[in-house]
């Protein structure tokens, strides 16, 4: 609730346009759109700068469709992550308005190609081929939030020259997203090579003692290079979102 | 075994109505109904105040049917949790007597709508849409035990205004059940906002380092707000049951 | 912030007693007493029904003394937990006003003996002798919040008769606090024997695979008896506090 | 390799019946039957008192069949555990000689009913209905090793009277096998009630913070009652085998 | 509570020797000696065959002394484990009656040397020198319970010949206690070499990824040899106690 | 190694100013100052924008002094973290040049007070009083890297009004550092209230199931609010460093 | 990048054969073949002595086919691990050139049978039958890298004579790969019996508290025998590769 | 026991030089020196190629002295690890014969400086200064086993140029030991840069989510570079020992 909103309520009450019950009521909460099973924050874009994002996992296709309809209805941009085939099917008839992306598992508003400025460049780097879906979730999210994305895939530290061969490009970015499973060393090595902030995304790629990404997560948290912070395992969305916030013009 | 029962055995023996073997026998245990694979506590309602609840997971449909029949036979109320389609099918012909609820995954006695009193109000609050099945298990259990339930869904702390907008309603409850996955912060925040006891239910909603609900569980156990206690991950039943016990008139 | 408070601000502004900046200011937060290193909630008693409790661990003796002085100054009741000898020394000259209790490691207001009513009876039960300090933290907290406490110590399940011999007394309580380390079975067994809610407190008593109380914690969370909820390892305060909330008259 | 065997080799060599290479050869190892993928210990019954047991999990149906044939060929008794439908099918034509038991998931020699003596009585006790398959694995194993088994199922501590009602029968056993999932309190409670050794089997029955049986395992290891030892989660075989060893006449 | 006791109460009531309140009272529990902080089971020897054992850790010296005095007063044998210098000092004046053993950290009744019979032989085997204190706790406990103990120390599997060189002696035992830290392989190897039951005691000897004995504990639980069960890390007492129960004549 | 450097080597070689061995040598690595036990990166400021930071833990006082001397010698700014009294003593005679800060446990160059610009404002927020040392490490680090810091302490979610009362100030920052132990909910709540990136620092403040900060760490990683990334437990330095990188003008 | 390569670039530039942009370019990285989704290290054989190995898990069949084609195109030897039926199908038409091995789940170049020399002998030993697939991955990898492999399967420590009976053969190897699940004791026992280095491979064979191979992993890391190192759970490839490196002639 | 030994016993028995009891006796085990608390393997050097190593942790100074005396008496070389001041004091008078090394915490035979050959070169590389003690334990052990050691310290991946600057020297080694705490990325990076086998030693250097070295351990086990195996946390001895075995001439 903004200062302006409070001022306006106060003024309305003073002027008699609002009676006491209405004024009290106005303080109860921010406007939300209630769907029963979901309470949509349709003013999130206004409040924190980016639209409400729909996390599809654990929601039924019908629920996702309902939410998408409600958001479209309010004129909100759409970004839905972790969509599966059921969710894609539920919005299939909206493909004119929406992009259904099976690599990054996202559903998003179809917009005119308006590339983010060079000043908002985000590099999304992966250690291996298997990390690409998580990296794409990050990249697509960052793009949806206005960033420009440079993708650098399969440059893990086991063949260090691959990374060194592309480091100049990576250094041009305002923020670097490092996506890696297994031992996650990419984040530390990148942290030592660039001066931009690095957001590390551990992935669940691996087996045995990777424990579903735990090994990479712990490694990234303990990285000896400064300038690195970490998001949840496989959380491409979170990394892309924060990268876009950091890269945005002020 | 109650005092009255012991007294009556003693009196029976003194009066000669019971011979020694019978009297000894009477002390062997409380009456239970033995099904071979299950030992039903048909006097539980009498002893602890609420009926025996059937936990379906790990039982075959035939076993669940056998137990339901035995309980109905003794005139006991039915509440079965964690039912799957097999269990629903096994009692399908009893739908006149039983409610088969696929959201909360419960099977329960069909009773006249007799709403619990306002004094026994329990608020069941969820952080997200995906937490609803666990919340419904809690709500249905509490209702089966005589409580009145107010459902407040999808008001997690990422959009705090949604919760604050409904806090007055929640404050009317005698007990609050807070259902949340991911980082489980809802329980702490609620604990600081209400004066009623809060029972926190971590859910397995999440991915990566949520480790099947462990993150939410630990967060809820470490909550800095007083007045919060915690049940097992996804244990809607346990929370609803305890809430009903707390809310009941004395 | 209460309804009354909002009403009064609104009225003040309408009447011109408050100009706009002052009115806006009033919405910034609830009154707190700022000590720089601590932000005291001196209206907590008013808001959630019980006073602000001071958690001494990690605070310097001087900080604890500063907080105690500030609370006494506002006329607040004192309850400080996890005090060590340094903290006791820092408030030693206040022993006329304060009780310094080295078993429960608490510092609290010295009040007239006004026993809580029988209706607010809380039973605090321990499995062993080593669990007593945690149990006392629970008992002292519950008493500070107006409950009457019945202490039943060293009745763990390895000698079940000890527990059964005292179960009648325990059954009189409105709430039962079960304090146990090692395998924590006391909570489950109590849960099956009483109809009141049981709040289980795992303790760090044990060695080896007790992993500092983790074994008891997990056991209590998985208890097969209904009506049991759990607080953090060694969190006597949390259990005593919630027990008092539950037991209080409405 | 026994003393007798060494003596006989020494004597054979002295007498010239064995030349040096043969004598050296004889020391290379105990006789085993080599199947390439398996190295069968056909003298295990002779050496440690009970037959080689076939653990089917991770073996192909063809491998299990091959092993069964080889053992039958040597006149060995058969006990195969963790069999699935594939394994059952692979030995289906041997049902004249073998019992295929789908509850305990075992395949075993069909023998004349020769009940073990009362002196070798083993009580197999479960907390719940879902623990029965593990308990049956224990019971069947103990019987295959010559013990007599008393089954007491679904007497968990949530309804303590069920257990107390049958404790006299359990006390007659030379060894008690306690099978329980969830919080595993049955083992501690039994340990305090009987004077025989208790072998505790944690099961994976449960959900959430049971972590696949870890909670029960830790609880059983930390049991405050003496006289209890523990085997791996769901390891009915191990418990039944050790119970039989303990119960056997000397 | 034994059958005889119940019979006697019933008879007493019938004969009028007991009035109703007294008879009811008699059912309240087994006799225990109440010290306030401890509830002693002075009839444990009678009930489960071995005396109450005092676990000193977490008890103050004064509490241990009080318990020892109470037990001596009732004519009970003393066995106290995990004693430290404070506990030793508190009973120092009783050294005529008690043995104070600083290696096994036990305090026990000084008895005439009456070796257990050969039939009750328990072998206590350690992998290394550092495992000896835990092994001695096991040995001393077994001896206190009437067993005869054969100690075989420092024969871990890294030098297999050391173990094979002493295996004949170990094979004479009725029960084998295998005490090992680090990777705990001793238990599996022994399990394959002897036909007696093996009770494995993981110790906290080790560093790094031994995680305080967890590695040895897990290894012992997963041992591929049958006939092995496990007690808590460093729980020499538990192993010695169960070994004595198993070895005792029936 | 920069492009310019490579160019200059190439030119030098072409011009004959460098012979082949010298040219090869120049490619061996970046200039470092070798102390035997440490290999100092004296050009780090040049390369990644901020000076080499000395992590004192695990280094002897003499080693820290040696490193400080070497850096001062090269004209580098000093920032040493995790200093203890031994380290403070070892540089005590340099207090004219260095600030020895016992709250944040840092040693740093004494510089003229030149406050960072408002555009580079970082808010450092803590949940409790005990989190202050970690927060100060973050604040001091950020300041050493040119940021301006706003400290907001003890505004945890248990008393949400404390946080809401100061949220306007926090919203002015370019980056928010959220420092919290226990359940770490502060990060999620802040993430939902501000539009700037939030760097979450879990602290080891807590007990029992906080497992040394693990609970807060997991909660922060699973936060349902977007825009939050996480550093290691108690890693104030890492958070302050990344905050400064993000906040710096471009 | 080798010295020769740098020399040649320097010479080329000096001689004018390279202009400055080309020379700079040459330092950007080692030659790699870029497939977009993968960045192939086609000079790895040259650089580290063995060919690039393709880890199929997490790659689509089309991606694996693309990589195989690219490598064949460059004349590289093929070794692909963790192949599933989809991957086998994708290269099915290349069976003339490739071996498709469903036990070890590898795809590899079909080469003339040229057995490695006796000096490069690697023994691959398993505890059980279920460990064979992992052992075969190790064996096939070692063979692909020029080693000669001796397979010794199903000789776990539960029947120690099986291992002792084959130890002489194992002792002939230059390196021993010990493959075991469950408690993993094979590695320790082998470490004490041979003088060659032992590479231990924990497998996920087991159940319950084996936690997917964790128990074996920890046991192997804590082995009391010297000369043993460990690779990831089920990492036959890693063990076979390192064994081949160690065994290779110098 | 060697073939020769068996032959000699057989021959002795045939020739009548050995009677049956003596011959049987000879098979009981390898010669060991029994100290009661320790069973020394004085023929280990003969059997596995390197001397028995004494692990001091958990042994009393008197025990270590006794073992050292016994080994010196048999003419064995001494290498004792994890010595503390008590152990150093206990052998202080033997400083003519022994080196007491407080950095690596070892006690070892004072030998003539006879450097291992270049062919047996082992590189011991550390990420940081704090890893040096573990690295020295590795280096000293390798030297005691005849290897020549090249030490390369403080070249962690946060400043990659430091490592690249020294990689040529490292590449000359037959085996590389990589010692690193925190995120342990050094092992992966080295694995990709050298063709020799890499033995990775995770250290407990770090804090927070390093969990005493667990993070580094997991990272090293999951390293994406081939040719790397791992030993226990802080196990410099194990790495140095295996490195020496690998490097030794055959």
PDB file of C-alpha atoms in Angstrom, chain G residues 37 70 105 111 122 152 185 198 241:
ATOM      1  CA  UNK G  37      24.329 -27.648 -27.078  1.00  0.00           C
ATOM      2  CA  UNK G  70      31.069 -35.209 -34.672  1.00  0.00           C
ATOM      3  CA  UNK G 105      25.416 -49.482 -20.576  1.00  0.00           C
ATOM      4  CA  UNK G 111      38.352 -52.261 -32.254  1.00  0.00           C
ATOM      5  CA  UNK G 122      43.679 -54.126 -13.589  1.00  0.00           C
ATOM      6  CA  UNK G 152      36.583 -61.367 -10.052  1.00  0.00           C
ATOM      7  CA  UNK G 185      33.755 -53.733   3.579  1.00  0.00           C
ATOM      8  CA  UNK G 198      42.841 -49.921  -4.523  1.00  0.00           C
ATOM      9  CA  UNK G 241      39.598 -44.485 -16.062  1.00  0.00           C
TER      10      UNK G 241
END
